[in-house]
Tab-separated table of C-alpha atoms in Angstrom:
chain	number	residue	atom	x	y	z
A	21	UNK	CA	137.698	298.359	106.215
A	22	UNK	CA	136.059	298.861	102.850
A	23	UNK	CA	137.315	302.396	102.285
A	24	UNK	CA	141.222	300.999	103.149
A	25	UNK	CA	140.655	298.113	100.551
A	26	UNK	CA	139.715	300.950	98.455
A	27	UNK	CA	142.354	303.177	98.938
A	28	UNK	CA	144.793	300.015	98.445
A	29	UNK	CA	143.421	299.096	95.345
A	30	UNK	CA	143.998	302.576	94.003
A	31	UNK	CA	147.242	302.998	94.782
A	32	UNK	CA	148.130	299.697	92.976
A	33	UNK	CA	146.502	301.224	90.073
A	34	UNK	CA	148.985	301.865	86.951
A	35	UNK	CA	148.435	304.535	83.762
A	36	UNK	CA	147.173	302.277	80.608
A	37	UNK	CA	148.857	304.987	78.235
A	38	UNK	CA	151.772	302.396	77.894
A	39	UNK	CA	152.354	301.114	74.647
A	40	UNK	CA	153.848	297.867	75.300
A	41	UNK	CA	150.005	297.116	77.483
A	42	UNK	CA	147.615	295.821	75.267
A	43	UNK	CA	143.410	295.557	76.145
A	44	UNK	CA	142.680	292.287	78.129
A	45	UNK	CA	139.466	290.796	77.977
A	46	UNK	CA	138.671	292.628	81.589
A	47	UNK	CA	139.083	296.097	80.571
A	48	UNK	CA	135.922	297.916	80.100
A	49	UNK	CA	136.112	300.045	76.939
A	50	UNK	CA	135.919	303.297	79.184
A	51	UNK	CA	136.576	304.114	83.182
A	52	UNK	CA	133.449	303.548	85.152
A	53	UNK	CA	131.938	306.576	86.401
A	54	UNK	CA	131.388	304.956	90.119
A	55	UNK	CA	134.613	305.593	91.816
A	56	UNK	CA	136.172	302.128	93.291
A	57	UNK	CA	135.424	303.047	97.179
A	58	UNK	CA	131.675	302.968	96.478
A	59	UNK	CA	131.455	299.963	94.237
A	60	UNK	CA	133.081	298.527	96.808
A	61	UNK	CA	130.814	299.590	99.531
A	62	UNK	CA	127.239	298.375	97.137
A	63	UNK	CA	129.498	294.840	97.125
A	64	UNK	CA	129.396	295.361	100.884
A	65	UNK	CA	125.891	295.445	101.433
A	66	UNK	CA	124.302	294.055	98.430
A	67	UNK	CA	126.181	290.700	98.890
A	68	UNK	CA	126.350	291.301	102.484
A	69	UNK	CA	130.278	290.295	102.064
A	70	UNK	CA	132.221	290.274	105.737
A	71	UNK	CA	135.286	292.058	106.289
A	72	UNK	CA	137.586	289.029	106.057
A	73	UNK	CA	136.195	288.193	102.797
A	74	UNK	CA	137.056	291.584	101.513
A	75	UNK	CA	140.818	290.654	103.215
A	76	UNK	CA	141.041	287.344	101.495
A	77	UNK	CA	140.239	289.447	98.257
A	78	UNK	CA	142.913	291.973	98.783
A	79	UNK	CA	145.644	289.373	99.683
A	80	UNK	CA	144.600	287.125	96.560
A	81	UNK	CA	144.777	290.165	94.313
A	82	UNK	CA	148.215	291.739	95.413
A	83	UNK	CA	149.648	287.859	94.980
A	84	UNK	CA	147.859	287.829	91.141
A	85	UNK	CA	149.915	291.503	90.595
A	86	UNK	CA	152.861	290.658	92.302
A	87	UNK	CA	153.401	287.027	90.187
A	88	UNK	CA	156.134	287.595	87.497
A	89	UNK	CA	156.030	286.590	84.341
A	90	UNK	CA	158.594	285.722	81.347
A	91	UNK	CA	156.805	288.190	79.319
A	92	UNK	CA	155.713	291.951	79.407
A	93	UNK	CA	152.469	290.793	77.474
A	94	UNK	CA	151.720	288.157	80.203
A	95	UNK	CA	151.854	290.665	82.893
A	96	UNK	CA	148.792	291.545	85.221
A	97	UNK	CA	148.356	295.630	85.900
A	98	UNK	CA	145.387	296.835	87.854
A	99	UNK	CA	144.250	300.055	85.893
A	100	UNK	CA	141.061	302.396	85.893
A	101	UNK	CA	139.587	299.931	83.030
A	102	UNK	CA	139.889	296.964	84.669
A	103	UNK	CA	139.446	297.738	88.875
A	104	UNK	CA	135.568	297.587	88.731
């Protein structure tokens, strides 16, 4: 289950190289070398998480990216800076 959350969160993932997307106070100023499947997987055992919490997460998320806003500044993108 951890390696499909994974694999969901990437391909929700969109390129920062748009000008119009400015830093947010959640990007990291470079891409974390871990890829997102195996911080995913430490999460998994280090907080000893269950699979349904990792469910809730996933739901919760794609509603926070899927909310529309009035303004282009305002909106929420999962990127490479910011998934970790």
């Amino acid at each position: 289950l951890v390696e499909a959350v994974a694999r969901a969160m990437l391909c929700t993932i969109s390129s920062k190289q748009e000008a119009s997307q400015r830093d947010t106070m959640f990007d990291s100023i470079s891409v974390p070398a871990i890829p997102v499947s195996s911080y995913l997987r430490r999460l998994y055992r280090d907080f000893r998480c269950s699979d349904s919490c990792f469910v809730c997460a996933l739901v919760i998320l794609d509603r926070i990216l899927s909310t529309k806003t009035d303004t282009p500044m305002n909106e929420i993108r999962l990127t490479a800076w910011n998934v970790h």
